[in-house]
Short mmCIF file of N, CA and C in Angstrom, two decimals:
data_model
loop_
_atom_site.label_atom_id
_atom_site.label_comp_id
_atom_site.label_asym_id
_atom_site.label_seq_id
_atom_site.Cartn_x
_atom_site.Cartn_y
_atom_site.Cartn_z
N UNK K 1 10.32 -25.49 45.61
CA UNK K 1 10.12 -24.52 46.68
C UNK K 1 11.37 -24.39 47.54
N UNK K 2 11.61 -23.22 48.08
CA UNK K 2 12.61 -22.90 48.89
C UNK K 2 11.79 -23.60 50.44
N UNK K 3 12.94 -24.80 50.90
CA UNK K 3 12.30 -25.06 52.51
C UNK K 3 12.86 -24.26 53.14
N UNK K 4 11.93 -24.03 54.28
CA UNK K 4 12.43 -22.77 55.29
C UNK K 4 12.24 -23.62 56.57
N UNK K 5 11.67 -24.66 56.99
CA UNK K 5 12.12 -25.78 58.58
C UNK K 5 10.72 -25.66 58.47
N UNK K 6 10.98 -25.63 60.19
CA UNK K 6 9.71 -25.96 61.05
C UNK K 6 9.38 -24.57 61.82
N UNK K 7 10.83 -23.82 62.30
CA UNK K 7 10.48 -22.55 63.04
C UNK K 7 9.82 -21.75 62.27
N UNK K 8 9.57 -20.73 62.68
CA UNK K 8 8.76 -19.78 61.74
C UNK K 8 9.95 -18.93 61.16
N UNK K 9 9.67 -18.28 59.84
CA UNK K 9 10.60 -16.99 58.87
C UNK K 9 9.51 -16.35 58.53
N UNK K 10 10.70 -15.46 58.53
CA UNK K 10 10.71 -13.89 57.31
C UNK K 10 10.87 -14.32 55.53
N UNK K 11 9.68 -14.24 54.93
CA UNK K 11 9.68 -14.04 53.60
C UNK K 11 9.73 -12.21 53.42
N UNK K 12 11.17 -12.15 53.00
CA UNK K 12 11.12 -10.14 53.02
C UNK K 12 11.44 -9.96 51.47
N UNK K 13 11.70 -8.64 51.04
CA UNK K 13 11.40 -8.26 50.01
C UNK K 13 12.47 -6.89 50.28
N UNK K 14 13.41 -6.97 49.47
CA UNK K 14 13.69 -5.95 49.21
C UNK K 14 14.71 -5.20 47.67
N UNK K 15 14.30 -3.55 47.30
CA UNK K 15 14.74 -3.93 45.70
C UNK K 15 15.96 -3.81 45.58
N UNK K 16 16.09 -4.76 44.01
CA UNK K 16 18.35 -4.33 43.59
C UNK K 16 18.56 -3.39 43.81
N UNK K 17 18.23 -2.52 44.32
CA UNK K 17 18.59 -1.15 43.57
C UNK K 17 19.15 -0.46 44.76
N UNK K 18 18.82 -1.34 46.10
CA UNK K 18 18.88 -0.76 47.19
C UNK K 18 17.60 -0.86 48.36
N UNK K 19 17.92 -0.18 49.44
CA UNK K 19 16.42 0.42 50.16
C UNK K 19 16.63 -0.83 51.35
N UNK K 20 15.42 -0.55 52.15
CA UNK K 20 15.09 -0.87 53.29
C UNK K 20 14.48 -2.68 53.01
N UNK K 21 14.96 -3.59 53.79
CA UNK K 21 14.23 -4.52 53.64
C UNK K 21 12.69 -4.64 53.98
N UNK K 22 12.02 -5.30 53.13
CA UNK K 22 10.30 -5.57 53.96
C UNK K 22 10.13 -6.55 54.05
N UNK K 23 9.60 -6.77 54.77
CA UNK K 23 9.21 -8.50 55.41
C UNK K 23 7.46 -8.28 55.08
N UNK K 24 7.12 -9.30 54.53
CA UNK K 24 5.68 -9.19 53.73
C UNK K 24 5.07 -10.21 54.25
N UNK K 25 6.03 -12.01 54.83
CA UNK K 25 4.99 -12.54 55.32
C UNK K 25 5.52 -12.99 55.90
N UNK K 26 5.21 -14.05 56.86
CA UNK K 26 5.55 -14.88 57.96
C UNK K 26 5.20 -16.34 57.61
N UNK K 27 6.06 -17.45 57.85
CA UNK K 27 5.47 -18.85 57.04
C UNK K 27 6.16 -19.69 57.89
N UNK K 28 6.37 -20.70 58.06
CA UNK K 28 6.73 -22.20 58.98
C UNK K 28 6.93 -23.32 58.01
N UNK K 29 6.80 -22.90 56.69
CA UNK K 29 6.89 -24.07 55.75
C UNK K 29 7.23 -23.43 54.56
N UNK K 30 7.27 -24.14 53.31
CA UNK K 30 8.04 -23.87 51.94
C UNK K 30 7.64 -22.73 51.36
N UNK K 31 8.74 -22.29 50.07
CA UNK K 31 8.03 -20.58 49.57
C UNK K 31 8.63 -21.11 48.38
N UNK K 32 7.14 -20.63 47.13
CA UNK K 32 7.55 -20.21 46.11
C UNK K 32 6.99 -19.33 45.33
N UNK K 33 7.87 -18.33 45.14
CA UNK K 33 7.12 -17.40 44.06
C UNK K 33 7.00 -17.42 42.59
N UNK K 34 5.87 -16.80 42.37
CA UNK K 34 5.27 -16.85 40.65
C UNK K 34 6.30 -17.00 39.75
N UNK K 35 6.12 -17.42 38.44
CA UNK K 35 7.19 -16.96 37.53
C UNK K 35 7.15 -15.15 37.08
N UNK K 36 5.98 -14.66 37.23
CA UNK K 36 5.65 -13.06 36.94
C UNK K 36 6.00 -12.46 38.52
N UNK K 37 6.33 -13.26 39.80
CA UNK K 37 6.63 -12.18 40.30
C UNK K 37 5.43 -11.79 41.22
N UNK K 38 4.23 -11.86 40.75
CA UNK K 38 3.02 -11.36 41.79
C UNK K 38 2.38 -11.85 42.42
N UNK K 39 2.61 -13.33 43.11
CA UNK K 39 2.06 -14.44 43.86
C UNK K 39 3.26 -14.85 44.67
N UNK K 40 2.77 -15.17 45.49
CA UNK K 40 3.71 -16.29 46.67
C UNK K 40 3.31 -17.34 46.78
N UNK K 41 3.68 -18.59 47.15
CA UNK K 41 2.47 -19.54 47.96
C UNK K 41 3.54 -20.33 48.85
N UNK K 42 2.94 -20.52 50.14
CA UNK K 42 3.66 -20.79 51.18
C UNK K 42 2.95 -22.19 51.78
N UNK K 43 3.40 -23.18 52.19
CA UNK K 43 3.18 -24.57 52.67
C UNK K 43 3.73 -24.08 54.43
N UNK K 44 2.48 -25.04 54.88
CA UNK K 44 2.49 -25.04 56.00
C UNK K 44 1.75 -26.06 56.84
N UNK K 45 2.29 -26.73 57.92
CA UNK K 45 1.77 -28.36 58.26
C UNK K 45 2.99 -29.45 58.20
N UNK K 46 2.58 -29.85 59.18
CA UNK K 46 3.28 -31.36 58.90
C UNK K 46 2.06 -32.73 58.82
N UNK K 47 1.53 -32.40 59.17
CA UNK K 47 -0.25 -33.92 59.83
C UNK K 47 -0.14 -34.02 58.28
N UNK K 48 -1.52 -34.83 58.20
CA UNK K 48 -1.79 -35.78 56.83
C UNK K 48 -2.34 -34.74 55.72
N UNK K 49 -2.20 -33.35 56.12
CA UNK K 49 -2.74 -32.27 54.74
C UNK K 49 -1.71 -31.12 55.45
N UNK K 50 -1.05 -30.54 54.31
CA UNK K 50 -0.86 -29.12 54.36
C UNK K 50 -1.48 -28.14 53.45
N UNK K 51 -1.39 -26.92 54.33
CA UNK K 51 -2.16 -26.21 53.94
C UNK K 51 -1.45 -24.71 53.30
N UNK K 52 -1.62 -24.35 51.95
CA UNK K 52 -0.96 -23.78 51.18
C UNK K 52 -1.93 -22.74 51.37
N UNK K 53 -1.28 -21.53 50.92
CA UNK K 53 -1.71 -20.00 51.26
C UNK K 53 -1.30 -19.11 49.71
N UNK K 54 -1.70 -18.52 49.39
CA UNK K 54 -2.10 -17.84 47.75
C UNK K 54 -1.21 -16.19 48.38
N UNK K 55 -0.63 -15.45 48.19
CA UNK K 55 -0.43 -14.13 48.77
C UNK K 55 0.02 -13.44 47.36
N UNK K 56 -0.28 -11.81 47.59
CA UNK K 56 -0.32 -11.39 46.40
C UNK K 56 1.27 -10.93 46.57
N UNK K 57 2.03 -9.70 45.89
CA UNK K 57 3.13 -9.40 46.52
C UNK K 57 3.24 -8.82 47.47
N UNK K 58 2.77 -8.04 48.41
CA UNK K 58 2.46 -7.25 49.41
C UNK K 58 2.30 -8.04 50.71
N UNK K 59 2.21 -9.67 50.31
CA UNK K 59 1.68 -10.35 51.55
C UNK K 59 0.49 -11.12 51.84
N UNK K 60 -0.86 -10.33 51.01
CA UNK K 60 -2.02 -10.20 51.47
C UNK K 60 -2.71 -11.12 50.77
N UNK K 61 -3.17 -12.30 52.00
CA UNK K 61 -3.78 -13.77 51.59
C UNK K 61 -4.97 -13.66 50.43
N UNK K 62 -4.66 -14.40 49.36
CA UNK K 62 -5.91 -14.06 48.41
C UNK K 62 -6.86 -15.76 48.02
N UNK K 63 -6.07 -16.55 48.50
CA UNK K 63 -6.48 -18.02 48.32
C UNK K 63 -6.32 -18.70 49.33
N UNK K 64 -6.49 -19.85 49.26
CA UNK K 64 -6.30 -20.92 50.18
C UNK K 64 -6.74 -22.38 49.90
N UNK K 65 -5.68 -23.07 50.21
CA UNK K 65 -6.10 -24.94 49.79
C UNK K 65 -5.32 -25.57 50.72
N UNK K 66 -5.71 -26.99 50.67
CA UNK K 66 -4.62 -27.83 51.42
C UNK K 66 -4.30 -29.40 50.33
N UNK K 67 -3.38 -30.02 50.75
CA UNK K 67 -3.10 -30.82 49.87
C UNK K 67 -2.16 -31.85 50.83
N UNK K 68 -2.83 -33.35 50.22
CA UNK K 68 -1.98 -34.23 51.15
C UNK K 68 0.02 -34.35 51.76
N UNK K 69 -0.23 -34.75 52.39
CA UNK K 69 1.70 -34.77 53.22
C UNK K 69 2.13 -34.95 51.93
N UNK K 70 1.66 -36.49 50.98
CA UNK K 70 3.15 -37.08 50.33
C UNK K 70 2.91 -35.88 48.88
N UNK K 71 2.34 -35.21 49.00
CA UNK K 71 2.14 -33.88 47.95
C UNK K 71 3.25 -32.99 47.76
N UNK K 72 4.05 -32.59 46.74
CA UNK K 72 5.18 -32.08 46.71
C UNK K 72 4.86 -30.87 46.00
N UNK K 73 4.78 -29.27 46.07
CA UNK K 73 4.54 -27.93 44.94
C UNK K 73 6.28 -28.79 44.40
N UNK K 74 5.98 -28.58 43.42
CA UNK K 74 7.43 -28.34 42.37
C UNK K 74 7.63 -27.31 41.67
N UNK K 75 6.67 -26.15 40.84
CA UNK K 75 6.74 -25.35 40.52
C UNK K 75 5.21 -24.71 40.06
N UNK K 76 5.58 -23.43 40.22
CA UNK K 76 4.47 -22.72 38.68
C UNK K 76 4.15 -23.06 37.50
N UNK K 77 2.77 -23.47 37.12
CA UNK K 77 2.97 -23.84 35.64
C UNK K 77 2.38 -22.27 35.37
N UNK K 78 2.18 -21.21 35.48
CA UNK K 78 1.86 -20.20 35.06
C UNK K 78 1.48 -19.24 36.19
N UNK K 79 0.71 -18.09 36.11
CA UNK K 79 -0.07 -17.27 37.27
C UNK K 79 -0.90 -17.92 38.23
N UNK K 80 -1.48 -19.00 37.52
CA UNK K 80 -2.49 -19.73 38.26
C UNK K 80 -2.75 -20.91 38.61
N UNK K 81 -1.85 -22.03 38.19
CA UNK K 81 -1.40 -23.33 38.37
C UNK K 81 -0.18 -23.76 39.01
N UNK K 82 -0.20 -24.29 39.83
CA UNK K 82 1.08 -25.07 39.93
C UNK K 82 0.94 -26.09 39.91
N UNK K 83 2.31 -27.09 39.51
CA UNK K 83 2.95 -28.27 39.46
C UNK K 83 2.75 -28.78 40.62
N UNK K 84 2.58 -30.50 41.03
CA UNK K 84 2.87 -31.17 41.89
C UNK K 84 3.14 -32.28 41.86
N UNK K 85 3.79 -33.26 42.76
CA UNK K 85 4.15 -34.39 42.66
C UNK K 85 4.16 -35.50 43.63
N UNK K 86 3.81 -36.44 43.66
CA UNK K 86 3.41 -37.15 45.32
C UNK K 86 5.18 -38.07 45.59
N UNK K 87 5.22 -38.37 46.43
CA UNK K 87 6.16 -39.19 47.21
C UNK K 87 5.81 -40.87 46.80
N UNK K 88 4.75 -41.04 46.32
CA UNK K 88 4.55 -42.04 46.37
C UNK K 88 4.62 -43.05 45.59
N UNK K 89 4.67 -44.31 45.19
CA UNK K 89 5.14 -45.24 44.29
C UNK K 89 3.93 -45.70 43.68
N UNK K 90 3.65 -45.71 42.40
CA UNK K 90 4.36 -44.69 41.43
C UNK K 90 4.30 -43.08 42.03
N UNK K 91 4.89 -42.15 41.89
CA UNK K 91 4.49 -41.18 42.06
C UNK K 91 3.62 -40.42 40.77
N UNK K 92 2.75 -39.41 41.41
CA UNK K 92 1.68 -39.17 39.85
C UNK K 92 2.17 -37.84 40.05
N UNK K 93 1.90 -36.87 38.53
CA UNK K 93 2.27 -35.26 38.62
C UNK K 93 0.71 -34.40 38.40
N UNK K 94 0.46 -33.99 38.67
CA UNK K 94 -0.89 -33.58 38.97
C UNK K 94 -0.82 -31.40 38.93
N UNK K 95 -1.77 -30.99 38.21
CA UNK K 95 -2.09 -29.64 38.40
C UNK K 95 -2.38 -28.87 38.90
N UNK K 96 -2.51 -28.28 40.32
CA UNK K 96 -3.64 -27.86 40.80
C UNK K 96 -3.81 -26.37 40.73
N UNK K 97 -5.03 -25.29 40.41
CA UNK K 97 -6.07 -24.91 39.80
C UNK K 97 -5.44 -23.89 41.37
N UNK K 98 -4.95 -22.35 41.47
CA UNK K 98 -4.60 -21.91 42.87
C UNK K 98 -6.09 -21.07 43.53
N UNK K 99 -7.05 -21.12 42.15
CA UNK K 99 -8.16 -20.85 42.22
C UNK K 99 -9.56 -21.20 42.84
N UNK K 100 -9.38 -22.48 42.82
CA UNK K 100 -10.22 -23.18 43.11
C UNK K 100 -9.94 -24.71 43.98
N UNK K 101 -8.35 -25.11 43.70
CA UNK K 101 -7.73 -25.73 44.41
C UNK K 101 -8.30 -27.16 43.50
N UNK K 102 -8.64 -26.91 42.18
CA UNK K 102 -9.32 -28.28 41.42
C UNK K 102 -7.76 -28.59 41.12
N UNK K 103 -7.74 -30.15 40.77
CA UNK K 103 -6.49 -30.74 40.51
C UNK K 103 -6.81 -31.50 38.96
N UNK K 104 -5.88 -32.04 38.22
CA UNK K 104 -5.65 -32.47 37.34
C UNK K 104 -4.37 -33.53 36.92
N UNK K 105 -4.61 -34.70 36.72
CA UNK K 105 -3.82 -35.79 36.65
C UNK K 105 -3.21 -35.76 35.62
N UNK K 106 -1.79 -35.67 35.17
CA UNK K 106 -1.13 -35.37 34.04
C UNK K 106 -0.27 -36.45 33.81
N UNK K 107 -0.05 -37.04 34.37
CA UNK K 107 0.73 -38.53 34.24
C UNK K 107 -0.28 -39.80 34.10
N UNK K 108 0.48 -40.69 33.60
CA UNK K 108 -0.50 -42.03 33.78
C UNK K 108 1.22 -43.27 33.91
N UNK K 109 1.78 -42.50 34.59
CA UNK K 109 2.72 -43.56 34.82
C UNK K 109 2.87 -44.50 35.98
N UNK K 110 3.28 -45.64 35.44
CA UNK K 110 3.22 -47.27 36.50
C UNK K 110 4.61 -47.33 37.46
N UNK K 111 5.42 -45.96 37.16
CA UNK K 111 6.60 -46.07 37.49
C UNK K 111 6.89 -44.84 38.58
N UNK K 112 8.03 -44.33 38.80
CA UNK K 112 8.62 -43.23 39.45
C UNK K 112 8.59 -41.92 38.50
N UNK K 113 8.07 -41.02 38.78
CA UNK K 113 8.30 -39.62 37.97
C UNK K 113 8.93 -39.03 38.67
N UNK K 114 10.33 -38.15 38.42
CA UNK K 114 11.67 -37.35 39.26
C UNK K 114 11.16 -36.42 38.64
N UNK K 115 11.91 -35.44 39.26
CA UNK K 115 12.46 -34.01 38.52
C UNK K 115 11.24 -33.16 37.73
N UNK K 116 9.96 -33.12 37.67
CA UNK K 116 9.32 -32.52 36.50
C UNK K 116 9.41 -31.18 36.61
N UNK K 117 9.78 -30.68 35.19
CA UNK K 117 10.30 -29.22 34.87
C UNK K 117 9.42 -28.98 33.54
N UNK K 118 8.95 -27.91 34.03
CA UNK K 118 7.75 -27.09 32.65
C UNK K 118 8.69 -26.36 31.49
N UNK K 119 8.40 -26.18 30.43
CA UNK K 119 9.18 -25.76 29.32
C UNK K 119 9.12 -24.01 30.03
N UNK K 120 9.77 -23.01 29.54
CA UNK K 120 9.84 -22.17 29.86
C UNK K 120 8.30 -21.20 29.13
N UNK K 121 7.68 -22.00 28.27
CA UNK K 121 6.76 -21.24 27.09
C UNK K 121 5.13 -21.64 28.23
N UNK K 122 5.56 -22.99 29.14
CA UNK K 122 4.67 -23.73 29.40
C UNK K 122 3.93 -24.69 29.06
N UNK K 123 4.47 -25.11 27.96
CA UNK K 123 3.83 -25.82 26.96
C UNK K 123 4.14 -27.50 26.57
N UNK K 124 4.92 -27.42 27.58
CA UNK K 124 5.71 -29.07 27.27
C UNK K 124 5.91 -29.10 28.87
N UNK K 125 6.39 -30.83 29.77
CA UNK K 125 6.88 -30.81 30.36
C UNK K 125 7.71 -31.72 30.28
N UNK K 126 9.16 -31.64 30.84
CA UNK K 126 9.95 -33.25 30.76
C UNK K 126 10.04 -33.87 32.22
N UNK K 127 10.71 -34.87 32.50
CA UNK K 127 11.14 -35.53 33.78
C UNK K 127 11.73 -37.28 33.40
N UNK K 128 12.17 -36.63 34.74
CA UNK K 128 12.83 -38.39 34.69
C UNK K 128 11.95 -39.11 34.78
N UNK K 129 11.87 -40.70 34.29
CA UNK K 129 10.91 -41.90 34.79
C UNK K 129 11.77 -43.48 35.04
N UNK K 130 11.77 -43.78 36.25
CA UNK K 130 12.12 -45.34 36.15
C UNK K 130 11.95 -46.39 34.93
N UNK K 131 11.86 -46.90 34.62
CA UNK K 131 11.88 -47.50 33.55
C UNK K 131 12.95 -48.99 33.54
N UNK K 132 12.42 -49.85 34.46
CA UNK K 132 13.39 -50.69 34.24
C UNK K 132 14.75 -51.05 34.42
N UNK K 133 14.47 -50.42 36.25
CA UNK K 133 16.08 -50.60 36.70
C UNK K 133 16.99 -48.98 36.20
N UNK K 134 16.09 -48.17 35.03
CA UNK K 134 17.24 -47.12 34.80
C UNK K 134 16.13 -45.92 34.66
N UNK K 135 16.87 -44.50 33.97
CA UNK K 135 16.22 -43.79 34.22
C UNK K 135 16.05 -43.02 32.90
N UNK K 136 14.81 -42.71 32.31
CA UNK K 136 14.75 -42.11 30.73
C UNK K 136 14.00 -40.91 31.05
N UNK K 137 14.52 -39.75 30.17
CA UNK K 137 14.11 -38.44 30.10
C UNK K 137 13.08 -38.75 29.01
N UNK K 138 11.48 -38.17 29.51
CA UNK K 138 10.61 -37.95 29.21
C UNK K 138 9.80 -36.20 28.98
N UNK K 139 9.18 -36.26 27.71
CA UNK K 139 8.65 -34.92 27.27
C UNK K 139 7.12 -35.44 27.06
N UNK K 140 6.52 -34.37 27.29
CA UNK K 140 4.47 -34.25 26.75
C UNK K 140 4.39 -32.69 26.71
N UNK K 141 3.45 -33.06 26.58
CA UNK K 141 2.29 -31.44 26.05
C UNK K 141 1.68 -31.45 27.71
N UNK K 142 1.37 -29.89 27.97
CA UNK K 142 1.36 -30.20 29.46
C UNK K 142 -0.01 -30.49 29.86
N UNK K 143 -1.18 -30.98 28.54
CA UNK K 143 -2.38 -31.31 29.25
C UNK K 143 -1.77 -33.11 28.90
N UNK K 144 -0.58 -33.63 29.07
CA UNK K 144 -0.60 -35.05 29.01
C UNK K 144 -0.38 -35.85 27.94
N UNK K 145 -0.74 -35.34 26.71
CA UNK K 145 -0.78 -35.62 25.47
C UNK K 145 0.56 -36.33 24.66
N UNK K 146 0.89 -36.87 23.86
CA UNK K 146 2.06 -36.44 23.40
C UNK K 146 3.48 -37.12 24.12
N UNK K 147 3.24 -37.99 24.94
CA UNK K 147 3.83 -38.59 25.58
C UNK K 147 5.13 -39.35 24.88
N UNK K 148 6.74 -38.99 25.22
CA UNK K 148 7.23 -39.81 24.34
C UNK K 148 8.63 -39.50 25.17
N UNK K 149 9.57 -40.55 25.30
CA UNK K 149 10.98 -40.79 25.59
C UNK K 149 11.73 -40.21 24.53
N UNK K 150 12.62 -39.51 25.22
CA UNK K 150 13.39 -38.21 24.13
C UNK K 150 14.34 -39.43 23.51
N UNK K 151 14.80 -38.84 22.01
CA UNK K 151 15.51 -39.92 21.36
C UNK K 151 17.08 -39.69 21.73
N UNK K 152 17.31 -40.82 21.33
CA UNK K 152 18.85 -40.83 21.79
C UNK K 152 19.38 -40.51 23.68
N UNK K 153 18.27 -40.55 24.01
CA UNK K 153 18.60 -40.55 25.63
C UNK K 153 19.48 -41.15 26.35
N UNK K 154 19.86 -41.02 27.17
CA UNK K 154 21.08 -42.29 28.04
C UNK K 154 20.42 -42.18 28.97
N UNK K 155 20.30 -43.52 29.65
CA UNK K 155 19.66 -44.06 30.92
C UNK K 155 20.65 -44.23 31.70
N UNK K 156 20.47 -43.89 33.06
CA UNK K 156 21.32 -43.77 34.42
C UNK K 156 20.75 -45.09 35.34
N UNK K 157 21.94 -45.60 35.89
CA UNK K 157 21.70 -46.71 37.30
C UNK K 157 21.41 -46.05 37.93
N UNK K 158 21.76 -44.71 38.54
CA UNK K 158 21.14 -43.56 39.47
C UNK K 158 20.94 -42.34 38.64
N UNK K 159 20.53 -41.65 39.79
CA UNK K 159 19.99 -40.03 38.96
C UNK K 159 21.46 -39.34 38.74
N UNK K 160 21.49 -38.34 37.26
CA UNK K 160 22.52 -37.97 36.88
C UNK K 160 22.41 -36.43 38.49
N UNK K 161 23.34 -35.46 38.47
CA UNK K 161 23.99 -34.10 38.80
C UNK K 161 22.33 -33.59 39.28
N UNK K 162 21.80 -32.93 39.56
CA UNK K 162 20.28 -31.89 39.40
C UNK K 162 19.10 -32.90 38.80
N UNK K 163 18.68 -32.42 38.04
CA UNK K 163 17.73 -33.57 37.39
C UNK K 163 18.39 -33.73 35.98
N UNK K 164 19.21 -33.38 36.00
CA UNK K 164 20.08 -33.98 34.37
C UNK K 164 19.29 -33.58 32.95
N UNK K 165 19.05 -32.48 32.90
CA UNK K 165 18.47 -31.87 32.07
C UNK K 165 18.37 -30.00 31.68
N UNK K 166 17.73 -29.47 30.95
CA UNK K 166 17.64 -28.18 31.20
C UNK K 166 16.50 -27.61 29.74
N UNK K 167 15.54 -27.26 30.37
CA UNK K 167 14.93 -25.94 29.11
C UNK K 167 15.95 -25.20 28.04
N UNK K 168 16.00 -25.15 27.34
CA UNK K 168 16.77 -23.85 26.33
C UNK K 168 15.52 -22.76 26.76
N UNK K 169 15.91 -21.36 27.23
CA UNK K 169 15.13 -20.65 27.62
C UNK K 169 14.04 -20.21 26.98
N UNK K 170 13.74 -20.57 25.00
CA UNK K 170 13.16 -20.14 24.55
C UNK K 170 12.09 -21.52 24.44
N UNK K 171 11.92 -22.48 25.02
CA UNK K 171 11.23 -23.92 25.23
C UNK K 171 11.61 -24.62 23.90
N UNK K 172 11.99 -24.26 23.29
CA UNK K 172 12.29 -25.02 21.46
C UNK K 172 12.84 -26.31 21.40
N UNK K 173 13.45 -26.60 22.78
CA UNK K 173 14.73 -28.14 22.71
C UNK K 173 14.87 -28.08 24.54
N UNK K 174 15.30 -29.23 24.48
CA UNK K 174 15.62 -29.88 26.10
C UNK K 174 16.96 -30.23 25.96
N UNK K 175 17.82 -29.85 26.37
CA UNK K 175 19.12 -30.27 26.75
C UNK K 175 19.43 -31.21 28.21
N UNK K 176 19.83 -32.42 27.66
CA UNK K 176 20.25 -33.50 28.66
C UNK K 176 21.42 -34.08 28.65
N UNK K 177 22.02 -34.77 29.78
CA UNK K 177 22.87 -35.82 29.18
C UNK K 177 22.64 -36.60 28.27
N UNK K 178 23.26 -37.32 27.90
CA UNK K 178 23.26 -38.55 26.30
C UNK K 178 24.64 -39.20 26.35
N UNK K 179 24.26 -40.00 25.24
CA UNK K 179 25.26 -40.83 24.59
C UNK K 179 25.57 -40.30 23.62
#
């Protein structure tokens, strides 16, 4: 998510092509929009829940949930899901449903999960994981499945550049550092 503080902003809108800016919503906390483009969802709160807001493109509130402080949006897993991730040790990566605000536990790790990034197809996810003092790039199937440390990986004493990795845009391969 793009952080925007504590004061309040302008989430505006306006096209390449030119034209007048529009300002569509008003928010005090994080913004991220859909991968299609036709959703917003905006974080807002600091206390022990924030409270996330569903907007279509125009602005106009169509959902609503809240989700604990150490709760992180990381991304879209599609129109109707997003990614999340807690602060906490271990940290867990979890689904939540923008529908209904149902969640889903996608990790079962004893360790730190960094960085989780959805394949571009949606269909895989990777991330960093502690592992023993270092750090190994991990892939699954995104209901959890399939769980496995990419081969030939190189493990870091700290985190590499970004999250040290990248989608090939067509989801087919993960490009990382290595040995």
């Amino acid at each position: 998510p793009v952080p925007i503080g504590r004061r309040t902003s302008s989430v505006t809108r306006v096209a390449s092509t030119g034209g007048r800016p529009e300002v569509v919503l008003q928010t005090t906390g994080a913004f991220l929009l859909s991968p299609n483009g036709k959703l917003m969802l905006t974080e807002t709160g600091q206390a022990a829940q924030r409270r996330h807001v569903i907007s279509d493109s125009s602005g106009r509130k169509l959902a609503e949930f809240t989700l604990p402080a150490e709760t992180v949006v990381e991304a879209w897993t599609g129109a109707t899901t997003i990614l999340t991730s807690t602060s906490l040790t271990p940290s867990i990566i979890t689904t939540v449903s923008i529908a209904d605000g149902r969640k889903r536990r996608v990790t079962d790790s004893t360790s730190d999960v960094i960085a989780p990034t959805w394949s571009p197809d949606r269909r895989r996810l990777a991330y960093l994981q502690w592992n023993d003092s270092k750090l190994d790039h991990v892939i699954m199937n995104a209901d959890g499945s399939g769980k496995r440390t990419a081969p030939g990986h190189r493990t870091f004493v700290t985190p590499p550049p970004g999250n040290g990795f990248e989608w090939l845009p067509d989801g087919s391969a993960l490009v990382y550092f290595g040995d």
